[in-house]
XYZ file of C-alpha atoms in Angstrom:
102
model
C 3.124 -10.011 -11.184
C 1.681 -7.705 -14.084
C 3.711 -6.588 -16.699
C 3.988 -3.119 -18.011
C 0.940 -1.076 -16.440
C 0.840 0.140 -12.952
C 0.772 -2.704 -10.168
C -0.917 -0.908 -7.432
C 0.624 -1.457 -3.729
C -1.791 -2.012 -0.647
C -0.689 -1.598 2.945
C 0.016 -5.642 3.384
C 2.792 -5.879 1.107
C 4.411 -2.678 1.802
C 4.543 -3.673 5.427
C 5.709 -6.945 4.420
C 8.644 -6.187 2.257
C 9.920 -3.913 4.695
C 9.402 -6.061 7.703
C 11.782 -8.800 8.078
C 9.859 -10.648 10.259
C 6.494 -10.438 8.777
C 5.190 -14.060 7.743
C 4.434 -12.794 4.238
C 8.199 -11.274 3.849
C 10.003 -14.096 1.620
C 7.487 -14.100 -0.982
C 6.607 -10.699 -1.165
C 10.180 -9.291 -1.872
C 10.322 -11.528 -4.913
C 6.872 -10.275 -6.428
C 7.404 -6.994 -5.946
C 10.931 -7.086 -7.620
C 9.644 -8.860 -10.310
C 6.868 -6.490 -11.353
C 7.835 -4.667 -14.283
C 6.526 -0.449 -14.987
C 5.479 1.834 -12.134
C 4.550 0.625 -8.941
C 1.643 2.867 -7.512
C 0.382 3.468 -4.069
C -1.469 6.161 -1.698
C -1.177 8.728 0.939
C -3.708 6.815 3.269
C -1.535 3.428 2.737
C 1.719 4.768 3.356
C -0.237 6.643 6.430
C -1.204 3.333 7.441
C 2.013 1.328 6.638
C 3.762 3.840 8.646
C 1.704 3.453 11.398
C 1.757 -0.627 10.975
C 6.141 -0.472 10.810
C 6.038 1.685 13.696
C 6.765 -1.377 16.071
C 9.771 -2.323 13.872
C 12.769 -0.749 14.766
C 13.280 1.921 12.247
C 10.367 0.242 10.179
C 8.990 3.697 9.020
C 12.623 5.370 7.851
C 13.080 1.940 5.859
C 9.632 2.488 3.872
C 10.222 6.057 3.274
C 13.800 4.678 1.922
C 11.836 1.566 -0.213
C 9.265 3.748 -1.456
C 12.350 6.150 -2.926
C 14.548 3.452 -4.232
C 11.776 1.994 -6.366
C 10.188 5.114 -7.186
C 7.097 4.713 -6.047
C 4.516 6.335 -7.241
C 2.396 8.052 -4.097
C -0.922 9.654 -5.192
C -3.214 12.029 -2.909
C -7.012 12.071 -2.531
C -7.806 14.490 -5.069
C -10.915 16.143 -3.190
C -14.546 15.953 -1.509
C -15.617 13.841 -5.160
C -13.072 10.957 -4.020
C -14.070 11.026 -0.226
C -17.626 10.535 -1.436
C -16.897 7.719 -3.809
C -14.707 6.134 -1.356
C -17.517 5.954 1.242
C -19.844 4.667 -1.436
C -17.228 1.435 -2.030
C -17.308 0.943 1.790
C -21.003 0.667 1.876
C -21.017 -1.598 -1.506
C -18.479 -3.926 -0.328
C -19.320 -3.554 3.415
C -19.559 -7.459 3.494
C -15.439 -7.192 2.633
C -12.870 -5.730 4.855
C -12.134 -2.536 3.532
C -10.790 0.877 5.048
C -10.068 4.460 3.273
C -6.921 2.885 2.503
C -8.093 0.411 0.228
């Protein structure tokens, strides 16, 4: 992982970190622990991860605890300009699976 600067966390690594049954759990945990610098995500990613962790016993609560313990900065969509930019990126990269959280 990158040292020093912010590291963006997407839904997959957050879910894998919390869900011990996730196939990537054993790889993701040490990778996240090895990050030097702030961890950053978005409210859309947290929402998506909470939804996916709803199938895991105490999954959403474990995610909330992880975010707090790791001091993850959760950024919000600022306004309509940000939504327009997100739609443009989704259109430009339509061949790559991408949703609002990305």
